[in-house]
Amino acid sequence: MGFFLEVLIGGLLTGVLYSLVALGFVLIFKASGVFNFAQGAMVLMAGLALVQLIQPTYIGLWHFVGIGALVAAVAGLLVLRVLRGGTFAVVKGDWRVHLPMLVAVGAGLVGGLLALAGGAKGWPLWLAIPAAIAVMVAVAWVVERWVLRPLVNQEGIILFMATLGITFFIDGFSQTIFGSNVYPLNVGLSKDPVFLLESVFDGGILVNQLDISGAIIAGVLVAGLAVFFQKTRIGRALRAVADDHAAAQSVGIPLNWIWFIVWSVAGIVALVAAIVWGSKLGIQFSLTFLALKALPVLILGGFTSVPGAIVGGLLIGAGEKLAEVYFPALTKYVLGTAMPGGIEYWFAYVLALVFLLFRPQGLFGERIIERV
Amino acid sequence: MSAPAAPAIAPVNVIDVANIEVIYNHVILVLKGVSLTVPEGGIVALLGGNGAGKSTTLKAISNLLRSERGEVTKGQIHCRGERVDGLTPNDLVRRGVIQVMEGRHCFGHLTVEENLLTGAFIHGSKRRQIADDLEKVYHYFPRLRERRTSLAGYTSGGEQQMTAIGRALMSRPTTILLDEPSMGLAPQLVEEIFDIVKNLNEQERVSILLAEQNTNVALRFAHYGYILENGRIVLDGAAAALRENEDVKEFYLGVGGEGRRSFRDVKHYRRRKRWL
Ligand SMILES: Nc1ncnc2c1ncn2[C@@H]1O[C@H](COP(=O)(O)OP(=O)(O)OP(=O)(O)O)[C@@H](O)[C@H]1O
Ligand SMILES: [Mg+2]
């Protein structure tokens, strides 16, 4: 019993990670109808940015200065945006049209200089995490401005191809800059294993503390997102856009702004995934292909359901670990010969196939509300 | 805006559409030179059968056209003297011009009250103002107050139409582009909704451009009317005059000289096949 629970909990905690990646997918899919294959690459990008900011010794000083400049530029733009309240829209011909650009360049210079000054030591965590968020916001801005906006009204498949492009760009470009090492990420989460429930049964259950803190962080993130979506004005606008693009536009909700926000939020979710995963196994390029693991999760949970993404991720995480451990024993019992392992690698996909056949809308598939 | 020297237009007209041509998908010519004006405080009806181009005209003004791959290729649109074609829907809502789309388009997974609140998006977080406006909408549509916590997707057609209009009101519009509010509603409910619209017009001084197939009702509530056919305005005049016009009676009100007859039978007025 203790062993079973250990396997189960280990699986659930892997599932947390799948859930986080799937959650990024769902957010973007709901708000912009884009199937974002780049979600895994975004996890990689967020992780790399964070690692480099904390331990800049991994990269050349100039790269670090570059990141510093980028971060400062984004921060500058955000501050400007908040101060100006609402949009950048100004009358053409007015010098203020160039204000965002000026602020970005100016803040970028300052940020670069600061990074140059403090570069050798790396940034403390409290600065590095917001900076990594700024990097993800910058990615969101670039994607919205240079990919989504020009491709607006195109077929879903074209947008999907565009995200494939983004995926391999991020993946390849990061390798160019950072090389293909595995970078250990240390954000101060304890790695010591602990025993739980010792009073309940003999020996208790052995759990890695890291996994527990990871699950707590993910839980806090999900709760935060839920509040954001349900209670805030922007969250409400996001749900409105997810429901009906045209109607949202008709009441004056600017779709571009919403897309930018959604990609930023997905970027933040990616950062959290990177922290949870990277602390355990390090930041590595295979993170890009987490996207492939998120696919069966989405099929299980339904493409437009946030709870679906979470439950689906947990189910698949736990399911594949349990299958890996118990299936060989089961086949041995039934067939006489034990099946070799490796079920982990295909379990999720077979489960997804079964779902496609019998419940294509997923566990939490849309309850379609229709009324004429 | 890099507006080319705009012709001087008396600012009393909240909407001024001058000879616009609209093309969908670069090839489908739908409006072939439509002109109309909405004076401050007026209710103007835009009438015509299926596929005449009423919705297209409204979307050209609110600029929802672009996300349907439509484009104004000729002519211009002014709003209080300012050229507005080329602005975004968000810009127009900020200038007080908002469209209530055909088929209501409520956000089905949001509650009625949340739907209303989305209408206040452009007002940011002015809590006091938004609370007051919400109260006002409930005053005009008491039914919505009862249904405020229901998901809009589960409310009746009439309630959805009210939600859609109320949602638009939350943006504090000066002009509402109202597309077929009567669609699919029982006559009594149509009457109720038009009464409210009339009240809004008189008490809140909201100008209204109303696209309707229901000529009869529309001409009773409007001050002025345009009749659109095949992407062209074929007739316009004061609502009272249009009601007495023989052609209108015959083809749109169904009370022609030799008994009831549908305008469908008349070749000249034959409707275009709808593709979408
Ligand atoms: N997105 C689109 N792409 C191509 N053609 C379109 C599109 N939308 C409308 N049309 C065409 O434009 C014409 C006018 O349509 P519109 O919706 O403006 O008519 P309408 O007068 O509002 O009709 P109804 O009373 O049925 O709503 C129709 O022939 C329609 O097929
Ligand atoms: Mg229409």
XYZ file of C-alpha atoms and ligand atoms in Angstrom:
680
model
C 0.000 0.000 0.000
C 2.752 2.440 0.903
C 4.560 1.615 -2.310
C 1.427 2.096 -4.379
C 0.879 5.512 -2.824
C 4.470 6.472 -3.499
C 4.122 5.609 -7.150
C 0.794 7.402 -7.317
C 2.106 10.555 -5.700
C 5.237 10.537 -7.840
C 3.021 10.256 -10.909
C 0.655 12.990 -9.788
C 3.560 15.330 -9.295
C 4.847 14.687 -12.812
C 1.269 15.292 -13.834
C 1.407 18.743 -12.277
C 3.968 19.668 -14.867
C 1.896 18.297 -17.733
C -1.027 20.254 -16.345
C 0.944 23.472 -16.351
C 1.979 23.058 -19.971
C -1.539 22.061 -20.999
C -2.895 25.046 -19.089
C -0.781 27.395 -21.201
C -2.207 25.728 -24.309
C -5.795 26.038 -23.162
C -5.484 29.714 -22.264
C -4.140 30.629 -25.665
C -6.508 28.333 -27.513
C -9.564 29.749 -25.769
C -8.654 33.359 -26.268
C -7.244 33.340 -29.767
C -8.176 29.994 -31.273
C -4.485 29.373 -31.880
C -3.139 25.931 -31.207
C 0.172 27.002 -29.719
C 2.753 24.339 -30.268
C 5.382 26.711 -28.890
C 4.178 26.295 -25.310
C 6.962 23.796 -24.579
C 9.551 26.054 -26.169
C 8.254 28.860 -23.984
C 8.968 26.728 -20.922
C 12.490 26.273 -22.217
C 12.892 29.957 -22.908
C 11.593 30.998 -19.491
C 13.875 28.485 -17.801
C 16.936 29.571 -19.723
C 16.270 33.221 -19.050
C 15.935 32.549 -15.337
C 19.044 30.378 -15.141
C 21.128 32.900 -16.998
C 19.976 35.763 -14.847
C 20.771 33.926 -11.633
C 24.052 32.463 -12.806
C 25.375 34.557 -15.673
C 28.614 32.638 -15.696
C 26.971 30.232 -18.104
C 26.936 32.792 -20.844
C 29.113 35.606 -22.055
C 28.774 38.952 -20.387
C 27.376 40.564 -23.516
C 24.518 38.165 -23.758
C 23.734 38.997 -20.186
C 23.831 42.688 -20.944
C 21.500 42.054 -23.829
C 18.978 40.292 -21.608
C 19.272 43.085 -19.063
C 18.544 45.644 -21.760
C 15.554 43.689 -23.047
C 14.117 43.280 -19.598
C 14.491 46.969 -18.831
C 12.917 47.930 -22.138
C 9.846 45.793 -21.447
C 9.574 47.119 -17.920
C 9.795 50.657 -19.289
C 7.014 50.017 -21.773
C 4.798 48.485 -19.120
C 5.285 51.438 -16.812
C 4.514 53.787 -19.670
C 1.411 51.848 -20.504
C 0.178 51.970 -16.926
C 0.908 55.685 -16.629
C -0.859 56.499 -19.857
C -3.786 54.265 -18.933
C -5.224 52.289 -21.797
C -3.830 52.512 -25.267
C -0.799 53.923 -26.963
C -3.045 55.354 -29.629
C -2.046 58.923 -30.339
C -2.621 61.062 -33.362
C -0.117 60.460 -36.131
C 2.350 63.259 -36.640
C 2.476 63.970 -32.928
C 5.970 63.317 -31.544
C 4.409 61.179 -28.820
C 3.864 58.453 -31.384
C 7.519 57.652 -30.826
C 7.254 57.726 -27.053
C 7.068 53.932 -26.577
C 10.104 53.454 -28.789
C 12.062 56.157 -26.959
C 11.137 54.721 -23.567
C 12.043 51.222 -24.682
C 15.428 52.236 -26.035
C 16.208 54.455 -23.058
C 15.197 51.872 -20.476
C 17.065 49.247 -22.490
C 20.280 51.264 -22.304
C 19.943 51.775 -18.582
C 19.150 48.084 -18.085
C 22.130 47.054 -20.175
C 24.461 49.263 -18.134
C 23.068 47.930 -14.871
C 23.494 44.372 -16.103
C 27.062 45.224 -17.115
C 27.747 46.553 -13.646
C 26.273 43.629 -11.721
C 26.914 41.056 -14.416
C 29.633 38.995 -12.866
C 27.606 38.048 -9.800
C 24.209 37.429 -11.316
C 20.939 38.762 -10.017
C 19.239 37.853 -6.774
C 16.120 35.753 -7.092
C 13.700 38.541 -6.228
C 15.005 40.480 -9.203
C 15.615 37.564 -11.540
C 12.048 36.227 -11.422
C 10.371 39.509 -12.364
C 13.043 39.902 -15.022
C 12.269 36.473 -16.431
C 8.595 37.459 -16.454
C 9.557 40.563 -18.404
C 11.336 38.378 -20.940
C 8.174 36.304 -21.387
C 6.087 39.451 -21.731
C 8.491 40.605 -24.416
C 8.006 37.291 -26.199
C 4.247 37.748 -25.977
C 4.522 41.212 -27.435
C 6.692 40.063 -30.320
C 4.363 37.155 -31.063
C 1.264 39.343 -31.004
C 2.808 42.149 -33.038
C 4.754 40.186 -35.616
C 2.948 36.888 -35.910
C -0.674 37.007 -34.773
C -1.576 40.462 -36.002
C -0.365 39.993 -39.573
C -1.975 36.562 -39.704
C -5.325 37.610 -38.270
C -8.307 35.935 -39.969
C -6.142 33.168 -41.378
C -7.018 29.505 -41.118
C -6.215 27.694 -37.870
C -3.709 25.475 -39.627
C -1.716 28.484 -40.806
C -1.530 29.871 -37.295
C -0.505 26.441 -36.084
C 2.301 26.373 -38.618
C 3.372 29.776 -37.406
C 3.626 28.478 -33.849
C 5.677 25.542 -35.118
C 7.976 28.128 -36.623
C 8.152 29.970 -33.313
C 8.916 26.701 -31.538
C 11.898 25.849 -33.626
C 13.081 29.404 -33.709
C 13.128 29.605 -29.918
C 14.661 26.165 -29.664
C 17.364 26.735 -32.229
C 18.111 30.313 -31.342
C 18.504 29.406 -27.668
C 20.955 26.687 -28.620
C 22.934 29.188 -30.648
C 23.206 31.461 -27.661
C 23.403 29.042 -24.779
C 24.739 25.854 -26.293
C 22.989 22.595 -25.600
C 24.023 21.975 -22.007
C 21.692 20.993 -19.220
C 21.648 23.846 -16.748
C 20.818 23.039 -13.159
C 18.375 25.563 -11.763
C 18.536 26.320 -8.103
C 15.874 28.600 -6.721
C 16.359 27.409 -3.174
C 13.761 24.646 -3.027
C 14.866 21.835 -0.748
C 15.549 18.526 -2.433
C 15.581 16.337 0.638
C 13.127 13.489 0.646
C 10.702 13.273 3.556
C 8.489 10.585 4.996
C 4.781 11.311 5.158
C 1.949 9.574 6.978
C 4.301 7.572 9.156
C 1.599 7.282 11.772
C -0.880 5.809 9.297
C 1.173 2.967 8.022
C 4.449 1.334 8.530
C 7.383 3.205 7.126
C 5.202 5.973 5.765
C 5.601 7.227 2.194
C 8.832 8.572 0.822
C 8.282 11.829 -1.048
C 10.675 14.322 -2.489
C 10.219 17.717 -0.864
C 10.855 19.327 -4.208
C 7.802 17.626 -5.638
C 5.669 18.898 -2.809
C 6.828 22.472 -3.137
C 6.341 22.168 -6.894
C 2.752 21.072 -6.396
C 2.146 23.907 -3.946
C 3.568 26.486 -6.338
C 1.435 25.134 -9.151
C -1.627 25.166 -6.907
C -1.037 28.765 -5.936
C -0.628 29.702 -9.582
C -3.868 28.012 -10.578
C -5.743 29.647 -7.704
C -4.277 33.001 -8.694
C -5.360 32.513 -12.282
C -8.849 31.519 -11.202
C -9.211 34.727 -9.227
C -7.804 36.723 -12.120
C -10.273 35.245 -14.576
C -13.326 35.377 -12.362
C -12.892 38.629 -10.520
C -10.964 41.141 -12.585
C -12.016 43.311 -15.458
C -9.318 41.977 -17.758
C -10.136 38.417 -16.747
C -13.773 39.006 -17.607
C -12.755 40.463 -20.949
C -10.628 37.384 -21.600
C -13.587 35.116 -20.947
C -15.727 37.293 -23.177
C -13.232 36.998 -26.005
C -13.075 33.248 -25.499
C -16.862 33.090 -25.807
C -17.406 35.307 -28.812
C -14.657 37.221 -30.591
C -16.947 39.342 -32.678
C -19.167 40.397 -29.795
C -16.156 41.201 -27.649
C -14.855 43.449 -30.385
C -18.229 45.075 -30.763
C -18.229 46.265 -27.145
C -14.797 47.794 -27.536
C -12.543 45.062 -26.183
C -9.393 45.259 -28.314
C -8.481 41.750 -29.404
C -4.799 42.549 -29.880
C -4.453 43.694 -26.315
C -6.220 40.572 -25.071
C -3.976 38.313 -27.137
C -0.944 40.062 -25.762
C -2.186 39.528 -22.229
C -3.048 35.902 -22.801
C 0.349 35.133 -24.276
C 1.954 36.933 -21.361
C -0.048 34.865 -18.894
C 0.887 31.709 -20.795
C 4.488 32.881 -20.562
C 4.195 33.226 -16.810
C 2.650 29.769 -16.574
C 5.600 28.535 -18.636
C 7.998 30.178 -16.201
C 6.376 28.422 -13.276
C 6.589 25.125 -15.149
C 10.244 25.839 -15.811
C 10.925 26.516 -12.136
C 9.165 23.335 -11.027
C 10.751 21.139 -13.681
C 14.143 22.812 -13.770
C 14.662 22.476 -10.029
C 14.190 18.760 -10.387
C 15.917 17.860 -13.622
C 17.597 21.022 -14.824
C 16.740 23.203 -17.792
C 17.301 21.250 -20.970
C 16.323 21.453 -24.586
C 14.024 18.462 -24.473
C 11.586 20.726 -22.620
C 10.460 21.924 -26.039
C 8.818 18.583 -26.587
C 6.754 18.789 -23.463
C 4.308 20.160 -25.996
C 3.913 16.641 -27.316
C 3.026 15.371 -23.854
C 0.498 18.132 -23.449
C -1.411 16.926 -26.495
C -2.904 13.787 -24.936
C -3.626 15.832 -21.825
C -5.671 18.212 -23.927
C -7.542 15.416 -25.631
C -8.341 13.937 -22.243
C -9.387 17.191 -20.645
C -10.937 18.995 -23.585
C -9.169 21.757 -25.481
C -11.083 24.612 -23.958
C -11.317 23.558 -20.352
C -8.959 24.869 -17.699
C -10.061 22.317 -15.090
C -9.780 19.732 -17.853
C -6.136 20.612 -18.438
C -5.390 20.238 -14.754
C -7.283 17.005 -14.170
C -6.067 15.591 -17.489
C -2.459 16.312 -16.611
C -2.767 14.683 -13.214
C -4.554 11.643 -14.650
C -1.941 11.091 -17.308
C 0.946 11.692 -14.936
C -0.408 9.222 -12.397
C -1.698 6.794 -15.015
C 1.570 6.408 -16.851
C 3.595 5.878 -13.693
C 1.165 3.309 -12.344
C 1.068 1.550 -15.705
C 4.834 1.514 -15.884
C 5.113 -0.101 -12.488
C 2.125 -2.434 -12.441
C 1.455 -3.381 -16.046
C 4.415 -5.766 -16.419
C 3.310 -7.564 -13.280
C -0.239 -7.722 -14.576
C 0.784 -9.194 -17.922
C 2.921 -11.698 -16.133
C -0.024 -12.751 -14.044
C -2.412 -12.945 -16.997
C -0.210 -14.037 -19.878
C 2.555 -15.769 -18.083
C 5.282 -13.524 -19.465
C 6.055 -10.067 -18.154
C 5.881 -7.269 -20.682
C 9.009 -5.191 -20.818
C 8.748 -1.643 -19.435
C 8.626 1.560 -21.419
C 4.871 1.879 -21.190
C 5.413 5.347 -19.819
C 6.286 6.554 -23.287
C 3.148 5.532 -25.072
C 0.548 5.157 -22.342
C -0.673 8.739 -22.654
C -1.123 8.505 -26.389
C -3.074 5.280 -26.302
C -5.289 6.702 -23.605
C -5.831 9.767 -25.787
C -6.723 7.548 -28.728
C -9.300 5.723 -26.662
C -10.767 9.056 -25.685
C -10.841 10.237 -29.280
C -12.844 7.164 -30.164
C -15.319 7.250 -27.325
C -15.405 10.753 -25.951
C -13.887 13.128 -28.487
C -14.874 16.250 -26.580
C -12.768 15.166 -23.607
C -13.700 14.804 -19.959
C -14.690 18.423 -19.532
C -15.712 19.047 -23.117
C -17.775 22.108 -23.800
C -21.307 22.023 -22.639
C -22.546 23.836 -25.649
C -25.078 26.452 -24.839
C -27.178 27.181 -27.806
C -30.437 28.989 -28.060
C -32.089 30.589 -30.996
C -5.488 60.083 -38.447
C -4.055 61.134 -41.748
C -7.439 62.205 -43.043
C -7.351 63.799 -46.464
C -8.931 67.232 -46.282
C -12.358 66.252 -45.021
C -15.318 68.045 -46.503
C -16.867 70.425 -44.036
C -19.758 68.558 -42.506
C -22.211 70.037 -40.117
C -21.435 68.396 -36.767
C -25.114 67.852 -36.027
C -24.988 64.548 -37.862
C -23.642 61.887 -35.561
C -23.155 59.539 -38.486
C -22.541 60.500 -42.044
C -22.050 57.756 -44.580
C -21.093 59.035 -48.006
C -21.371 56.766 -50.976
C -19.587 53.746 -49.589
C -18.757 50.588 -51.427
C -17.999 47.419 -49.466
C -16.231 44.361 -50.758
C -15.875 41.061 -48.905
C -12.913 38.785 -49.506
C -11.617 41.193 -52.158
C -14.226 39.979 -54.640
C -17.784 40.072 -53.353
C -19.215 43.521 -53.920
C -22.014 43.967 -51.396
C -22.629 47.694 -50.988
C -22.683 49.669 -54.189
C -22.692 53.247 -53.062
C -24.717 53.699 -49.890
C -25.229 57.118 -48.337
C -27.131 57.944 -45.218
C -27.076 60.271 -42.252
C -28.139 59.944 -38.663
C -28.924 63.299 -37.058
C -28.211 63.916 -33.395
C -30.999 62.410 -31.301
C -32.693 60.718 -34.231
C -33.939 57.203 -34.787
C -33.158 56.202 -38.333
C -34.368 52.915 -39.771
C -32.483 51.011 -42.417
C -34.902 48.607 -44.044
C -34.634 45.823 -46.564
C -34.938 42.111 -47.068
C -32.465 39.314 -46.472
C -29.051 40.029 -47.873
C -29.840 43.616 -48.804
C -26.731 44.799 -46.977
C -28.147 46.284 -43.782
C -25.779 44.503 -41.434
C -22.888 45.229 -43.744
C -23.668 48.928 -43.596
C -23.712 48.908 -39.797
C -20.499 46.922 -39.627
C -18.854 49.335 -42.021
C -19.627 52.132 -39.579
C -18.571 50.282 -36.428
C -15.663 48.772 -38.332
C -16.439 45.232 -37.319
C -16.188 44.573 -41.027
C -12.476 44.070 -41.063
C -12.524 40.941 -38.939
C -14.956 39.455 -41.452
C -12.591 40.234 -44.278
C -14.756 43.030 -45.516
C -13.406 46.365 -46.641
C -14.752 49.804 -47.433
C -13.231 50.436 -50.833
C -14.929 53.691 -51.794
C -16.621 56.552 -50.048
C -16.153 57.765 -46.529
C -17.721 57.615 -43.106
C -17.761 60.522 -40.711
C -18.788 60.623 -37.109
C -19.518 64.125 -35.837
C -17.399 65.480 -38.648
C -14.436 63.237 -37.931
C -13.429 60.673 -40.499
C -13.725 57.249 -38.867
C -13.267 54.610 -41.522
C -9.923 53.048 -40.746
C -10.347 53.277 -36.986
C -10.747 50.162 -34.870
C -14.039 49.140 -33.221
C -12.416 50.065 -29.919
C -11.758 53.608 -31.209
C -15.381 53.906 -32.253
C -16.740 52.711 -28.942
C -14.532 55.319 -27.308
C -16.125 57.912 -29.584
C -19.568 56.787 -28.432
C -20.584 54.657 -31.409
C -21.405 51.052 -30.555
C -23.063 48.252 -32.456
C -25.520 45.734 -31.056
C -24.998 42.825 -33.373
C -27.634 40.841 -35.170
C -28.411 37.616 -33.318
C -27.592 39.227 -29.958
C -24.207 37.612 -29.439
C -24.283 37.475 -25.662
C -21.380 35.838 -23.913
C -23.068 32.546 -23.108
C -20.720 31.456 -20.318
C -20.861 34.778 -18.518
C -23.704 35.767 -16.259
C -26.081 38.486 -17.362
C -24.398 40.951 -15.028
C -20.929 39.996 -16.238
C -22.157 40.515 -19.778
C -23.256 44.004 -18.846
C -19.935 44.712 -17.175
C -17.965 43.764 -20.275
C -19.720 46.677 -21.944
C -17.917 49.015 -19.562
C -14.513 47.737 -20.646
C -13.404 51.033 -22.145
C -14.149 52.802 -18.879
C -11.448 50.880 -17.078
C -11.963 50.700 -13.354
C -14.173 53.688 -12.629
C -16.151 51.704 -10.093
C -18.562 54.416 -9.086
C -19.567 55.239 -12.633
C -19.902 51.591 -13.579
C -22.112 50.848 -10.584
C -24.335 53.797 -11.477
C -24.581 52.716 -15.098
C -25.439 49.191 -14.058
C -28.238 50.575 -11.927
C -29.482 52.574 -14.897
C -29.519 49.537 -17.171
C -31.517 47.633 -14.566
C -33.878 50.566 -14.402
C -34.547 50.361 -18.131
C -34.573 46.552 -18.174
C -36.023 45.423 -14.823
C -36.125 41.860 -16.126
C -32.360 41.751 -16.287
C -32.070 42.485 -12.602
C -33.998 39.309 -11.836
C -31.759 37.313 -14.127
C -28.476 38.961 -13.201
C -26.813 35.822 -11.880
C -28.002 33.450 -14.618
C -25.631 32.441 -17.373
C -26.632 34.471 -20.399
C -26.586 31.310 -22.513
C -29.520 29.972 -20.512
C -31.731 33.036 -20.709
C -34.562 33.535 -23.198
C -34.164 35.229 -26.553
C -35.829 38.394 -25.320
C -33.631 38.543 -22.255
C -30.587 38.050 -24.436
C -31.633 40.923 -26.652
C -32.061 43.086 -23.570
C -28.678 41.966 -22.293
C -27.083 42.883 -25.595
C -28.632 46.353 -25.591
C -27.868 46.860 -21.905
C -24.286 45.800 -22.485
C -23.938 48.432 -25.178
C -25.431 51.062 -22.860
C -22.688 50.381 -20.322
C -20.192 51.992 -22.684
C -22.140 55.285 -22.404
C -22.815 55.534 -26.126
C -24.111 58.547 -27.983
C -25.094 56.405 -30.957
C -26.249 52.799 -31.056
C -26.175 50.790 -34.258
C -28.951 48.324 -33.561
C -29.132 45.315 -35.848
C -32.463 43.479 -36.024
C -33.535 43.591 -32.406
C -36.842 41.968 -33.365
C -35.267 38.839 -34.793
C -36.982 35.717 -33.549
C -39.007 37.431 -30.851
C -42.728 37.288 -30.193
C -44.610 40.420 -31.309
C -45.355 41.458 -27.757
C -41.713 41.275 -26.787
C -40.716 43.186 -29.900
C -43.079 45.913 -28.811
C -41.589 45.929 -25.301
C -38.051 46.218 -26.589
C -38.877 48.976 -29.046
C -40.609 50.920 -26.295
C -37.457 50.756 -24.234
C -35.339 51.813 -27.186
C -37.647 54.756 -27.726
C -37.267 55.699 -24.048
C -33.514 55.522 -24.310
C -33.637 57.760 -27.310
C -35.822 60.328 -25.603
C -34.400 60.269 -22.091
C -30.742 59.507 -22.684
C -30.555 61.305 -26.017
C -29.013 58.280 -27.689
C -29.165 58.426 -31.476
C -30.116 55.158 -33.094
C -29.482 53.604 -36.459
C -31.789 50.647 -36.646
C -31.484 47.863 -39.210
C -34.741 45.956 -39.468
C -36.655 43.545 -41.648
C -39.749 44.237 -39.637
C -40.684 47.330 -41.602
C -43.981 47.788 -39.904
C -42.630 48.132 -36.383
C -39.486 49.976 -37.429
C -41.401 52.703 -39.247
C -43.674 53.237 -36.261
C -40.738 53.986 -33.976
C -38.276 55.656 -36.343
C -38.211 59.278 -37.479
C -36.649 58.621 -40.818
C -36.127 55.578 -42.993
C -33.921 54.289 -45.786
C -34.791 51.298 -47.907
C -31.886 49.224 -49.043
C -31.986 46.707 -51.837
C -29.152 44.796 -53.332
C -26.600 47.102 -51.810
C -28.246 50.324 -52.955
C -30.574 52.776 -51.258
C -33.729 52.723 -53.357
C -35.935 54.987 -51.311
C -35.714 57.250 -48.312
C -37.913 59.664 -46.475
C -39.582 60.578 -43.208
C -41.011 57.509 -41.531
C -44.571 58.793 -41.759
C -44.194 59.427 -45.475
C -42.697 55.994 -46.066
C -45.616 54.390 -44.281
C -47.951 56.009 -46.755
C -45.805 55.269 -49.795
C -47.580 52.869 -52.188
C -44.457 50.862 -53.050
C -43.477 50.454 -49.448
C -46.998 49.399 -48.590
C -46.998 46.913 -51.385
C -43.574 45.391 -51.020
C -42.650 45.811 -47.382
C -45.799 46.248 -45.385
C -47.771 43.638 -47.291
C -50.874 45.807 -47.663
C -50.772 46.512 -51.374
C -53.645 47.780 -53.540
C -54.895 44.402 -54.723
C -54.756 42.612 -51.415
C -51.812 41.006 -49.675
C -48.877 40.188 -51.830
C -45.302 39.400 -51.107
C -42.654 41.570 -52.673
C -40.915 38.325 -53.453
C -43.153 37.923 -56.480
C -41.967 41.082 -58.088
C -38.989 40.631 -60.330
C -37.512 44.029 -59.728
C -37.339 43.442 -56.017
C -36.172 39.884 -56.166
C -33.780 39.090 -53.391
C -30.268 37.877 -53.905
C -29.429 34.403 -52.840
C -27.617 34.405 -49.518
C -24.400 32.543 -49.292
C -23.499 33.150 -45.719
N -18.439 37.802 -44.358
C -19.008 37.813 -45.573
N -18.332 37.367 -46.641
C -18.905 37.374 -47.869
N -20.140 37.835 -48.121
C -20.867 38.296 -47.103
C -20.355 38.310 -45.774
N -21.286 38.826 -44.962
C -22.339 39.116 -45.738
N -22.097 38.801 -47.031
C -23.019 38.987 -48.163
O -23.375 40.332 -48.209
C -24.739 40.493 -48.550
C -25.389 41.398 -47.542
O -25.379 40.780 -46.275
P -25.926 41.490 -44.979
O -25.662 40.572 -43.847
O -25.387 42.850 -44.910
O -27.482 41.550 -45.281
P -28.657 41.995 -44.348
O -29.369 43.066 -45.076
O -28.184 42.286 -42.996
O -29.554 40.698 -44.352
P -30.370 40.020 -43.138
O -31.654 40.749 -43.039
O -30.572 38.618 -43.584
O -29.550 40.134 -41.932
C -25.329 39.094 -48.595
O -25.466 38.758 -49.949
C -24.312 38.227 -47.938
O -24.259 36.991 -48.571
Mg -28.395 41.491 -41.210
